[in-house]
Short mmCIF file of C-alpha atoms in Angstrom, two decimals:
data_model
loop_
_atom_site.label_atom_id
_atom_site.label_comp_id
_atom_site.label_asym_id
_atom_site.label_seq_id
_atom_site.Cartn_x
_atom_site.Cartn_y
_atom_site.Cartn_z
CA UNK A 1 95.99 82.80 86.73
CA UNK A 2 92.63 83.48 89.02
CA UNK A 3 92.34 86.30 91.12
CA UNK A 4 92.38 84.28 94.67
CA UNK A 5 95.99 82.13 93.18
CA UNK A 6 97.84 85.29 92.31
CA UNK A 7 96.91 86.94 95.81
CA UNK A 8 98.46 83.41 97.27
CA UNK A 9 100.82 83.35 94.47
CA UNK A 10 102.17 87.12 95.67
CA UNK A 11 102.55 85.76 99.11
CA UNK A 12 99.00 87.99 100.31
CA UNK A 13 97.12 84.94 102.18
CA UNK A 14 98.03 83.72 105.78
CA UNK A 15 95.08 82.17 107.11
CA UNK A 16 91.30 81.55 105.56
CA UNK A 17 88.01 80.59 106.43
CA UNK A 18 86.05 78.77 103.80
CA UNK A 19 88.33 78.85 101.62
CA UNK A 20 86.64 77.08 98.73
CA UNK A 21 83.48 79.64 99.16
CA UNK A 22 86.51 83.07 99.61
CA UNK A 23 88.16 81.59 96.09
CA UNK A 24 84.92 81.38 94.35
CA UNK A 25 83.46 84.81 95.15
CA UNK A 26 86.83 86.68 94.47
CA UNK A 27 87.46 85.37 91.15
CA UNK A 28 83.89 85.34 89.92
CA UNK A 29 84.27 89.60 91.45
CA UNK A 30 81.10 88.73 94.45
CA UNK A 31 83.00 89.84 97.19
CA UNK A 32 81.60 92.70 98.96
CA UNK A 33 84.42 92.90 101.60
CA UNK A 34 86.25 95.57 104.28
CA UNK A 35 89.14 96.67 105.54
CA UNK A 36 89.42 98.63 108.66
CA UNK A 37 92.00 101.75 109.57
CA UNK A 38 91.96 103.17 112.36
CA UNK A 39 92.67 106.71 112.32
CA UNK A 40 95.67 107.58 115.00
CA UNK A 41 97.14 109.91 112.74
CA UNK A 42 96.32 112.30 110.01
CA UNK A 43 98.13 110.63 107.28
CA UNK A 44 98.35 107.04 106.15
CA UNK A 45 101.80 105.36 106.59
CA UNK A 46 103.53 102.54 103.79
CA UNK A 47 102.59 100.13 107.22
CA UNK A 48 99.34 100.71 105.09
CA UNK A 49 100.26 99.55 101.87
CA UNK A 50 99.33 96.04 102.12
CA UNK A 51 95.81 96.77 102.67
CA UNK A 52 95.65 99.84 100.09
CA UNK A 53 96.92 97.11 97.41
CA UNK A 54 94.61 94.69 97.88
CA UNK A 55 91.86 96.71 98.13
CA UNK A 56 93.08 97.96 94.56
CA UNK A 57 93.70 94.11 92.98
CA UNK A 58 90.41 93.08 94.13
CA UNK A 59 88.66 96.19 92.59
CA UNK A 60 89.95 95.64 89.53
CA UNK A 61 88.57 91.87 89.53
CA UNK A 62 84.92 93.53 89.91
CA UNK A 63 84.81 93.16 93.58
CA UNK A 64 83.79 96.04 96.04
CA UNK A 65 85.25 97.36 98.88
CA UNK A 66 84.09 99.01 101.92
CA UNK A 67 87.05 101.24 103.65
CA UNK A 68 85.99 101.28 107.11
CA UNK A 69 87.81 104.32 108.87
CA UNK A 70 87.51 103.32 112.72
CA UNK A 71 86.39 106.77 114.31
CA UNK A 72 84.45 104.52 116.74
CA UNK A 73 87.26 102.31 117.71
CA UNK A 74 89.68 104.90 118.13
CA UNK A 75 87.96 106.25 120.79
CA UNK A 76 88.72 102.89 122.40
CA UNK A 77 92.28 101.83 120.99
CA UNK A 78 93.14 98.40 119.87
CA UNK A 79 95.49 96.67 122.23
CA UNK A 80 96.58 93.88 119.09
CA UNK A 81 100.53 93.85 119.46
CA UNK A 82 100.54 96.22 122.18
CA UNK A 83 102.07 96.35 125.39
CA UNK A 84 100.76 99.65 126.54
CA UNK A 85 97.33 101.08 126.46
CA UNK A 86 96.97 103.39 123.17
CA UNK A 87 96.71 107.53 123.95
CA UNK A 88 93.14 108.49 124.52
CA UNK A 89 92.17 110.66 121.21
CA UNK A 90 89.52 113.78 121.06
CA UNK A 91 86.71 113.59 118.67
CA UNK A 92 88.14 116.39 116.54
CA UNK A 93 91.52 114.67 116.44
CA UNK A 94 89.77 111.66 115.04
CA UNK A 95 87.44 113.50 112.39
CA UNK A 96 90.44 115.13 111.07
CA UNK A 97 92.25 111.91 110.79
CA UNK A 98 89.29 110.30 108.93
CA UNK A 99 89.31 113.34 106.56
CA UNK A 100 93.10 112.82 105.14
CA UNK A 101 92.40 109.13 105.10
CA UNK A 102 89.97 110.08 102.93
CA UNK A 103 91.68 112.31 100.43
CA UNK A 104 94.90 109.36 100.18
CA UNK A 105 92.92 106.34 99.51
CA UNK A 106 91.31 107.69 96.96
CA UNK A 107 94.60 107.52 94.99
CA UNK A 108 94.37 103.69 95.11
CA UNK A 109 90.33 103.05 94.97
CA UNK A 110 87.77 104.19 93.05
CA UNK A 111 85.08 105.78 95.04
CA UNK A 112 81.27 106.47 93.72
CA UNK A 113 77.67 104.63 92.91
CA UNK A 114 78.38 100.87 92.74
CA UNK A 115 81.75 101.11 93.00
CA UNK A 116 83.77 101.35 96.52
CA UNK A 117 82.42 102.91 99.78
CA UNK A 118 84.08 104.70 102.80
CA UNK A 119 81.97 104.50 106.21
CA UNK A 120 83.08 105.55 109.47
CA UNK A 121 82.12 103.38 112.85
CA UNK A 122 81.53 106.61 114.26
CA UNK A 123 78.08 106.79 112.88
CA UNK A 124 76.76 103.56 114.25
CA UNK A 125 78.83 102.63 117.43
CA UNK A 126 78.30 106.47 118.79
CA UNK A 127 74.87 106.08 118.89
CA UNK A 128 74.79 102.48 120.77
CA UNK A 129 73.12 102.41 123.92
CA UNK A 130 76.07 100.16 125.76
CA UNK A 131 73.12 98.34 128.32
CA UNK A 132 71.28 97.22 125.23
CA UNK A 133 74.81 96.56 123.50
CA UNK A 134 76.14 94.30 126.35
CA UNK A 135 72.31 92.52 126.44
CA UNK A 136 72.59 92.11 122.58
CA UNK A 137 75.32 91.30 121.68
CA UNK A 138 77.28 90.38 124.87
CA UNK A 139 76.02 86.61 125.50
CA UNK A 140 77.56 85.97 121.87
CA UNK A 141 81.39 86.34 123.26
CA UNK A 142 83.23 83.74 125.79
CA UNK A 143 85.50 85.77 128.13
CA UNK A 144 87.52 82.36 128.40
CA UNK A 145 88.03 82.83 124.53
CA UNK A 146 88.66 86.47 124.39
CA UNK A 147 91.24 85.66 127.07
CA UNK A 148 92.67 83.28 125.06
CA UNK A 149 92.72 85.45 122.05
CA UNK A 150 96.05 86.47 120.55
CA UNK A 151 95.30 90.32 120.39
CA UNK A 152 95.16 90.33 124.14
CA UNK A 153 98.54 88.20 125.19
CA UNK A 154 101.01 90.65 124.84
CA UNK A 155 98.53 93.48 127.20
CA UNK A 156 97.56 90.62 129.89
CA UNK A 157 101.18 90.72 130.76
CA UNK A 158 101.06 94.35 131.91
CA UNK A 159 97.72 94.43 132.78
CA UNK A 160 95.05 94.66 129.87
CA UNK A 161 92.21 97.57 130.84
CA UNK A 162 88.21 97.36 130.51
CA UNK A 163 88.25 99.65 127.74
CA UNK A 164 90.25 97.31 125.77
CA UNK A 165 88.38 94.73 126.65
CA UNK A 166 85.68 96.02 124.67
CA UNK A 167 87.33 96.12 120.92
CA UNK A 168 86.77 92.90 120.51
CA UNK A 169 82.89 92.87 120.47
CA UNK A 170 83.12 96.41 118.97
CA UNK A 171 84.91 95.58 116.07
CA UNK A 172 82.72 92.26 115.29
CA UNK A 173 79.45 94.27 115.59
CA UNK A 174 81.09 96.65 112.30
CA UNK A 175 81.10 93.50 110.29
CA UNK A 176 77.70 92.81 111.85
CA UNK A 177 76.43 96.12 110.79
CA UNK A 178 78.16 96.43 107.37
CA UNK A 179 76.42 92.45 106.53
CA UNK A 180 73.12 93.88 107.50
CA UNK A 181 73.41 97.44 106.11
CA UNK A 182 75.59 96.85 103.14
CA UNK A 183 75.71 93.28 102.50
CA UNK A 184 79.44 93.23 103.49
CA UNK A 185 80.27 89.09 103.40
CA UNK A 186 84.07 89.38 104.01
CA UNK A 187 86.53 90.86 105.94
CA UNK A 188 90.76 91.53 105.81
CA UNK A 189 92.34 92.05 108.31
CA UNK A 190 96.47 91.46 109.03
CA UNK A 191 97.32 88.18 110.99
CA UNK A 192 97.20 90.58 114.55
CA UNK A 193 93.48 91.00 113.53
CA UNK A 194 92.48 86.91 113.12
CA UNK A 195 91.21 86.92 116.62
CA UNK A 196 88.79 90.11 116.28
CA UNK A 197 87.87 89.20 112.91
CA UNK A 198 86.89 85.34 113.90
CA UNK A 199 84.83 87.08 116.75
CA UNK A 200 82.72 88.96 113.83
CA UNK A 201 82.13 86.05 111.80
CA UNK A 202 80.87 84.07 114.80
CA UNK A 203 78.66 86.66 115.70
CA UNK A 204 77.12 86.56 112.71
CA UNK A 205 76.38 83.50 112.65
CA UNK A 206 74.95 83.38 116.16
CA UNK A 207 72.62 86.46 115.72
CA UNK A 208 71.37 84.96 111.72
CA UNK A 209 72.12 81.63 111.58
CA UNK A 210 74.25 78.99 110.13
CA UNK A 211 73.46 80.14 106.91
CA UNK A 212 74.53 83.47 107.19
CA UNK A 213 77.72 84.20 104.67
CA UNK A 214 80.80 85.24 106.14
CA UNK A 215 83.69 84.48 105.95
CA UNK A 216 87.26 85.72 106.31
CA UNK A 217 90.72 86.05 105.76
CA UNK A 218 94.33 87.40 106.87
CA UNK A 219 97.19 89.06 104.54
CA UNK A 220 100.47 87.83 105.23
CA UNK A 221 103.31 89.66 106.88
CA UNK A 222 101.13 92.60 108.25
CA UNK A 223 103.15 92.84 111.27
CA UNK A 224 105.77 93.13 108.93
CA UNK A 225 104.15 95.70 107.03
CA UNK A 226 103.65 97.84 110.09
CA UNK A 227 107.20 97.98 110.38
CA UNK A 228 107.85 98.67 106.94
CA UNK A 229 106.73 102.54 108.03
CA UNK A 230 108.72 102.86 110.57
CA UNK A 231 112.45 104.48 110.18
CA UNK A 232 115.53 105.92 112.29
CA UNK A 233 113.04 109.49 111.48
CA UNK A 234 109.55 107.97 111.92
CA UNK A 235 107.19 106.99 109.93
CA UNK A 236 107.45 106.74 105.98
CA UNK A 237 103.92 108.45 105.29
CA UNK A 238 101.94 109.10 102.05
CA UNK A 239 101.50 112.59 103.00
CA UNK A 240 104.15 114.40 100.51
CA UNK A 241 104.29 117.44 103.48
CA UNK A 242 105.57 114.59 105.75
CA UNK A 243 107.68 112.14 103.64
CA UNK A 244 108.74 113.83 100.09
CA UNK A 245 108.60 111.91 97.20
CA UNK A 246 112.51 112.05 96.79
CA UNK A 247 112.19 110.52 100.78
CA UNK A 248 109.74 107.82 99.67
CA UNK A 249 111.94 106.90 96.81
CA UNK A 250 114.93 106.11 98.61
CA UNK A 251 112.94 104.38 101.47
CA UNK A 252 112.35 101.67 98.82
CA UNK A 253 115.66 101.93 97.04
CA UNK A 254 117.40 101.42 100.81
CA UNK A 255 115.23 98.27 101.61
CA UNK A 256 117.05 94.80 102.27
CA UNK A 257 118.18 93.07 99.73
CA UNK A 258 116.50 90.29 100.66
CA UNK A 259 113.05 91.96 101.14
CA UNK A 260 113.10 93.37 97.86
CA UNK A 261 111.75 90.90 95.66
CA UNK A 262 109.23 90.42 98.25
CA UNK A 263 108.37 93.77 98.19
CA UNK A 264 107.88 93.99 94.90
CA UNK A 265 105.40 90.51 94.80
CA UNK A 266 103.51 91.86 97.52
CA UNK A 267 103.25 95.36 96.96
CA UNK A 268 103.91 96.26 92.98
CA UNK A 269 100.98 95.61 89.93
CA UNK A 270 103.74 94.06 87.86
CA UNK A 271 102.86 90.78 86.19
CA UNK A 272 104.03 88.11 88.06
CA UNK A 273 105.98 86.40 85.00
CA UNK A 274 108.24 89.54 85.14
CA UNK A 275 108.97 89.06 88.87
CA UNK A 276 109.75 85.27 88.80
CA UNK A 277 112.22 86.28 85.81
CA UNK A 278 114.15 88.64 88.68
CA UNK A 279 114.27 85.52 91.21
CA UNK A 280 117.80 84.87 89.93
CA UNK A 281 119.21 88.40 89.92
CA UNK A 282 122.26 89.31 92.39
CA UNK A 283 124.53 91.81 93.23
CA UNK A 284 124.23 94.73 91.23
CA UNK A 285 121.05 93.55 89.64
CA UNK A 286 119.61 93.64 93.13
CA UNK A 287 119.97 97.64 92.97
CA UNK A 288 118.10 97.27 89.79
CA UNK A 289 114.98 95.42 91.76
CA UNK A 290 115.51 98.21 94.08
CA UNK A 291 115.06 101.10 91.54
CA UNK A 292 112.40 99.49 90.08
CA UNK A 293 110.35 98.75 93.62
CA UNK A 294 111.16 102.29 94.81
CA UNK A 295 109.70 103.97 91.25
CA UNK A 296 106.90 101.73 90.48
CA UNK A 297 105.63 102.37 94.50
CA UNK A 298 106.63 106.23 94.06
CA UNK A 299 104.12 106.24 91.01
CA UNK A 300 101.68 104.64 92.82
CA UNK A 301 101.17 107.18 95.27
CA UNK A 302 102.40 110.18 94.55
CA UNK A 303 101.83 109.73 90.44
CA UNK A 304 104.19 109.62 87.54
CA UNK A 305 105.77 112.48 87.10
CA UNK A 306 106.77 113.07 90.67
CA UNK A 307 108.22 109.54 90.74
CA UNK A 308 110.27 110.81 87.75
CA UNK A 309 111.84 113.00 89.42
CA UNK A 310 112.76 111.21 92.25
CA UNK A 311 114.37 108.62 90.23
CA UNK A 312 116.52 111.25 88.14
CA UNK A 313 117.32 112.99 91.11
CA UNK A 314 118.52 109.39 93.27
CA UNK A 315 120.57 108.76 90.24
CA UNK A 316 122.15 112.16 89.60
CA UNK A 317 123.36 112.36 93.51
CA UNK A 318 124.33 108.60 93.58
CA UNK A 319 126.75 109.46 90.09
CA UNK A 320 128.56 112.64 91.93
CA UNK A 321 125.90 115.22 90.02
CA UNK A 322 124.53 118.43 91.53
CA UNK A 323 120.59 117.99 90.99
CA UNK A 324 118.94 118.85 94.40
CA UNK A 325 116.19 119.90 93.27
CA UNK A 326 114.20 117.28 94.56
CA UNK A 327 116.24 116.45 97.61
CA UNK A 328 115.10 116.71 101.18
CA UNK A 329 115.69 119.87 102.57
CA UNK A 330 115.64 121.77 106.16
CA UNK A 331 116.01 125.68 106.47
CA UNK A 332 118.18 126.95 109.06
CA UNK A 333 116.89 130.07 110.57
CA UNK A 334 119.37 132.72 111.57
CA UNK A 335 118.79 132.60 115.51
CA UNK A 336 120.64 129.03 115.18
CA UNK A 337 123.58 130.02 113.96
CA UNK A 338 126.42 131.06 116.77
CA UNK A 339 128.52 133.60 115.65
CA UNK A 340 127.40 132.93 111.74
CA UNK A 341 128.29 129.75 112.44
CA UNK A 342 126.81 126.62 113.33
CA UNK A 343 128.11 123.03 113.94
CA UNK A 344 128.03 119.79 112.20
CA UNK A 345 126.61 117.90 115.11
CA UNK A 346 123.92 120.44 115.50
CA UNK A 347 123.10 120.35 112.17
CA UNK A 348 122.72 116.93 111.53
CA UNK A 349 120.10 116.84 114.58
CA UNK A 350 118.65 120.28 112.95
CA UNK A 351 118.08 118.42 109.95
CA UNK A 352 116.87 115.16 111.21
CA UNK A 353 120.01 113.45 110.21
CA UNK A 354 120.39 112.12 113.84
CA UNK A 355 118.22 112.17 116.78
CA UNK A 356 121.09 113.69 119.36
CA UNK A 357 124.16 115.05 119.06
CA UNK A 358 125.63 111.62 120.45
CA UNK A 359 124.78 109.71 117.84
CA UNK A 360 125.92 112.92 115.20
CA UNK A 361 129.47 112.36 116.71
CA UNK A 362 129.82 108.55 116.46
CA UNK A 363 128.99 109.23 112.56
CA UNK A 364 131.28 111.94 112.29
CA UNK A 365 133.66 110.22 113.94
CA UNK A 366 133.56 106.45 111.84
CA UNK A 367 133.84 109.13 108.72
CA UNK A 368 130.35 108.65 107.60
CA UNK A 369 128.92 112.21 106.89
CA UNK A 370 130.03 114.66 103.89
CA UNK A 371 129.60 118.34 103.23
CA UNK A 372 129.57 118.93 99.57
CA UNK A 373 130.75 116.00 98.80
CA UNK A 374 133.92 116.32 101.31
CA UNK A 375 134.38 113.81 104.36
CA UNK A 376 133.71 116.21 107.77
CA UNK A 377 137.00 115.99 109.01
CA UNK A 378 136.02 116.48 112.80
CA UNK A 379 133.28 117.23 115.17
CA UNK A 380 134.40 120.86 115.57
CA UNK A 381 133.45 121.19 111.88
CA UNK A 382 131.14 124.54 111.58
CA UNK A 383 129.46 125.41 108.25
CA UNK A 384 129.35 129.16 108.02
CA UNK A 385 126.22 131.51 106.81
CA UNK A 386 127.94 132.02 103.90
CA UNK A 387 127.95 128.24 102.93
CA UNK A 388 124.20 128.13 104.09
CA UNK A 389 123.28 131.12 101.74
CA UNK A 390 124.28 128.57 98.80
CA UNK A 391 122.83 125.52 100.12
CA UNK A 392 124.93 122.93 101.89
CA UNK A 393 124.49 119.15 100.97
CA UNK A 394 125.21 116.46 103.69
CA UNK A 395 125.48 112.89 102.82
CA UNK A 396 124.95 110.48 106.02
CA UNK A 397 126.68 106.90 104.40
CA UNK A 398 126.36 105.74 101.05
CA UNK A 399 122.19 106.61 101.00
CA UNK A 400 120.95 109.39 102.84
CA UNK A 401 121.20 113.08 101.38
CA UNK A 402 119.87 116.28 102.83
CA UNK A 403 120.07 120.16 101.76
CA UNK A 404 120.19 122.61 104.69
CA UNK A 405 119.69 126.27 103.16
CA UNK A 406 119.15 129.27 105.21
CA UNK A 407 115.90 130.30 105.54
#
């Protein structure tokens, strides 16, 4: 199978332009294409992963990408899916951001000569001169169209700000720049991008013709992918300080059962002959799919031998056993404890195992937390220093484990 069919084949394509032409380059590797991030935090999240795959697969088929980190745009904020204007960011915020960006792609694409780039819109959109920005380029953009643009819908119903106004025409002139400077001829985007993206391909060919090549397309789902790094917590990062490996592990081995194959299609390097054989798994072959999602992912990004251990250490606490090594873990400091003691509910929200101590009762309550393996038996449960001194291991359900050890 081509390049282009397995990407449609793995459920990657939404929407195309050219499609003929898009086929053609990617399977014969003469795609020199982008993907932007923009950098509102200082680690990459699995919302990401999507993107970081791609970029990967199409590497590997000899074609080169340009990670674009938005240090430009962020000063702006894109309103796509938003019903609230984005917080304002300082430069240094941003040039940190762009520096861990940095560091974690680099796990999934091969930098260097001839091979994949990193740029930052920071170093050409900083230096614009906006009155001979809005002279050039403005007269190629319709307001009527932008208006009409999906990115904008959601923000015209609260009221959609000048300064958002101008992403649209910001983010076209990167592919404008990145065509002239780097001979960029194709951009991905998710399907909350088609608008902005269709605005750089037009301007393309309004500032060098008819001729000019490029073209672009949308991955599938990447609204859906945004979610995918969002839990009860936060965010599922690729940072291991923020999200542990034994945390990433059993955010994949906890996804829906009917997301997982999907998962693994979109997101895993496994050949798709292997996947279509799991099509007709159920029930406990289902967990299987999961296990095998959640350590081929873990691998991915945080290598092999710390997916290992997150495997050995899911399955030891999901058979009874005692390895925590690898298990999440919070350290309590003395000043919380009341009398050496402190309580489950404050615990739990100590630990992250519920955002208030509300929602810590209703779980007590319905039976669904254990202390070393024992069902709490009320809310006026306490665990004492002593019990911290050794390590204390709380299970919220059937998936979620936590250590809380005094510090």
């Amino acid at each position: 199978m081509k390049v282009y069919d397995e990407l449609v084949a793995r459920g990657l394509i939404a929407q195309v332009t050219n499609e003929q032409e898009i086929r053609e380059m990617i399977d014969n590797g003469k795609a020199t294409f982008y993907i932007g991030f923009d950098p509102t935090a200082d680690s990459l999240h699995v919302g990401h992963f999507m993107a970081l795959c791609l970029m990967k697969r199409l590497q590997m088929a000899g074609n080169k990408p340009i990670a674009l980190i938005g240090g430009g745009t962020a000063m702006i904020g894109d309103p796509s899916g938003r019903t609230d204007m984005r917080s304002m960011m300082t430069e240094e915020t941003i040039a940190h951001n762009c520096e861990c960006f940095k560091k974690q792609m680099s796990r999934f694409i091969e930098f260097g000569e001839g091979k994949a780039m990193m740029v930052n819109n920071a170093d050409w959109l900083m230096k614009l001169n906006y009155i001979d920005f809005i002279r050039d380029i403005g007269g190629c953009f319709s307001v009527n169209n932008m208006l009409r643009a999906e990115c904008f819908k959601q923000r015209m119903e609260k009221g959609l700000s000048f300064l958002e106004f101008n992403y649209m025409p910001m983010q076209s002139y990167d592919f404008y720049y990145l065509y002239q400077k780097y001979g960029c001829n194709m951009q991905f985007g998710g399907n909350d991008q088609w608008s902005n993206m269709l605005g750089g391909t037009e301007l393309i060919r309004r500032k060098l013709g008819k001729d000019a090549h490029a073209m672009t397309i949308t991955l599938l789902l990447n609204s859906e992918g945004k979610k995918m790094g969002k839990t009860a917590k936060g965010a599922v990062w690729l940072d291991p300080n923020k999200t542990t490996p034994f945390e990433f592990y059993q955010y994949w081995r906890n996804v829906e059962d009917a997301d997982v194959l999907k998962c693994i299609r979109m997101l895993t390097f496994l050949p798709l002959e292997q996947i279509n054989e799991m099509d007709s798994w159920k029930d406990a072959q289902l967990n299987t799919a999961k296990e095998i999602l959640a350590y081929e992912l873990t691998k991915l990004v945080h290598g092999e031998e710390e997916a290992e251990k997150a495997q050995a250490a899911a399955k030891a606490l999901f058979a009874g056993g005692g390895d925590d090594a690898n298990m999440p873990t919070t350290e309590i400091s003395a000043d919380q404890l009341v009398d050496g003691k402190i309580g489950i509910l404050n615990l739990m929200v100590a630990c992250g195992l519920a955002p208030s101590n509300k929602q810590a009762r209703q779980l007590v309550e319905q039976g669904g937390v254990l202390v070393n393996d024992e069902k709490v038996p009320s809310v006026q449960f306490a665990i004492t220093e002593e019990m911290l001194q050794e390590g204390v291991k709380i299970r919220k359900g059937k998936k979620v484990f936590h250590k809380a050890i005094l510090a």
